[in-house]
Amino acid sequence: MAIPNSSDALARLADVMESRKPRNGGDPAASYVARLLAKGPDGFLKKIGEEATEVVMAAKDVDHGGDKAKLVGEVADLWFHCMVALAHYELAPADVIAELERREGTSGIEEKALRKAAHREQESK
């Protein structure tokens, strides 16, 4: 059995989200994505915060014998709402994947230090 390509699934979902944008005829009465996009950043950013909290709670539950499937479901909800944000800002999952690939092979500690240095340099300009 072949393992499905995760980036293909994300790209398909991104295409659906694109079709739900108001300029593409997305109807907030008929589509949850269109409703979130119509509310603007305050609406979907609030949902991202809520979903992130639910991920933390589900992970804590797993630490105490809780169902791992609940954690997977909460992460899926978080990713979904993050994808709504990406769509709003004219970005795609491929942009995030490219950034992860750029970081591949770099120590997380080193990568974070490089980002902090670049941020300090940008602020000093």
GROMACS .gro file of C-alpha atoms in nm, residues 35-91:
model
   57
   35ARG     CA    1  -1.729   3.244   0.706
   36LEU     CA    2  -1.386   3.255   0.873
   37LEU     CA    3  -1.238   3.452   0.584
   38ALA     CA    4  -1.532   3.696   0.589
   39LYS     CA    5  -1.469   3.764   0.959
   40GLY     CA    6  -1.113   3.864   0.873
   41PRO     CA    7  -0.801   3.808   1.079
   42ASP     CA    8  -0.968   3.861   1.416
   43GLY     CA    9  -1.196   3.565   1.351
   44PHE     CA   10  -0.947   3.308   1.228
   45LEU     CA   11  -0.663   3.420   1.455
   46LYS     CA   12  -0.889   3.372   1.756
   47LYS     CA   13  -0.963   3.019   1.632
   48ILE     CA   14  -0.590   2.949   1.595
   49GLY     CA   15  -0.539   3.050   1.959
   50GLU     CA   16  -0.827   2.830   2.072
   51GLU     CA   17  -0.705   2.533   1.870
   52ALA     CA   18  -0.347   2.573   1.996
   53THR     CA   19  -0.477   2.560   2.353
   54GLU     CA   20  -0.676   2.245   2.269
   55VAL     CA   21  -0.359   2.085   2.128
   56VAL     CA   22  -0.177   2.156   2.455
   57MET     CA   23  -0.463   2.012   2.660
   58ALA     CA   24  -0.487   1.698   2.443
   59ALA     CA   25  -0.110   1.645   2.467
   60LYS     CA   26  -0.126   1.677   2.846
   61ASP     CA   27  -0.406   1.419   2.845
   62VAL     CA   28  -0.189   1.179   2.642
   63ASP     CA   29   0.080   1.218   2.911
   64HIS     CA   30  -0.175   1.076   3.154
   65GLY     CA   31  -0.305   0.791   2.940
   66GLY     CA   32  -0.539   0.988   2.717
   67ASP     CA   33  -0.628   0.899   2.360
   68LYS     CA   34  -0.357   0.987   2.106
   69ALA     CA   35  -0.626   1.011   1.837
   70LYS     CA   36  -0.767   1.313   2.022
   71LEU     CA   37  -0.427   1.481   1.995
   72VAL     CA   38  -0.414   1.405   1.623
   73GLY     CA   39  -0.761   1.552   1.578
   74GLU     CA   40  -0.671   1.869   1.764
   75VAL     CA   41  -0.350   1.914   1.563
   76ALA     CA   42  -0.555   1.868   1.245
   77ASP     CA   43  -0.791   2.144   1.364
   78LEU     CA   44  -0.495   2.371   1.437
   79TRP     CA   45  -0.334   2.306   1.099
   80PHE     CA   46  -0.667   2.367   0.927
   81HIS     CA   47  -0.712   2.707   1.089
   82CYS     CA   48  -0.348   2.797   1.021
   83MET     CA   49  -0.416   2.715   0.656
   84VAL     CA   50  -0.707   2.959   0.660
   85ALA     CA   51  -0.459   3.225   0.778
   86LEU     CA   52  -0.216   3.128   0.502
   87ALA     CA   53  -0.495   3.154   0.244
   88HIS     CA   54  -0.595   3.497   0.373
   89TYR     CA   55  -0.238   3.621   0.339
   90GLU     CA   56  -0.198   3.471  -0.011
   91LEU     CA   57   0.037   3.198   0.111
   0.00000   0.00000   0.00000
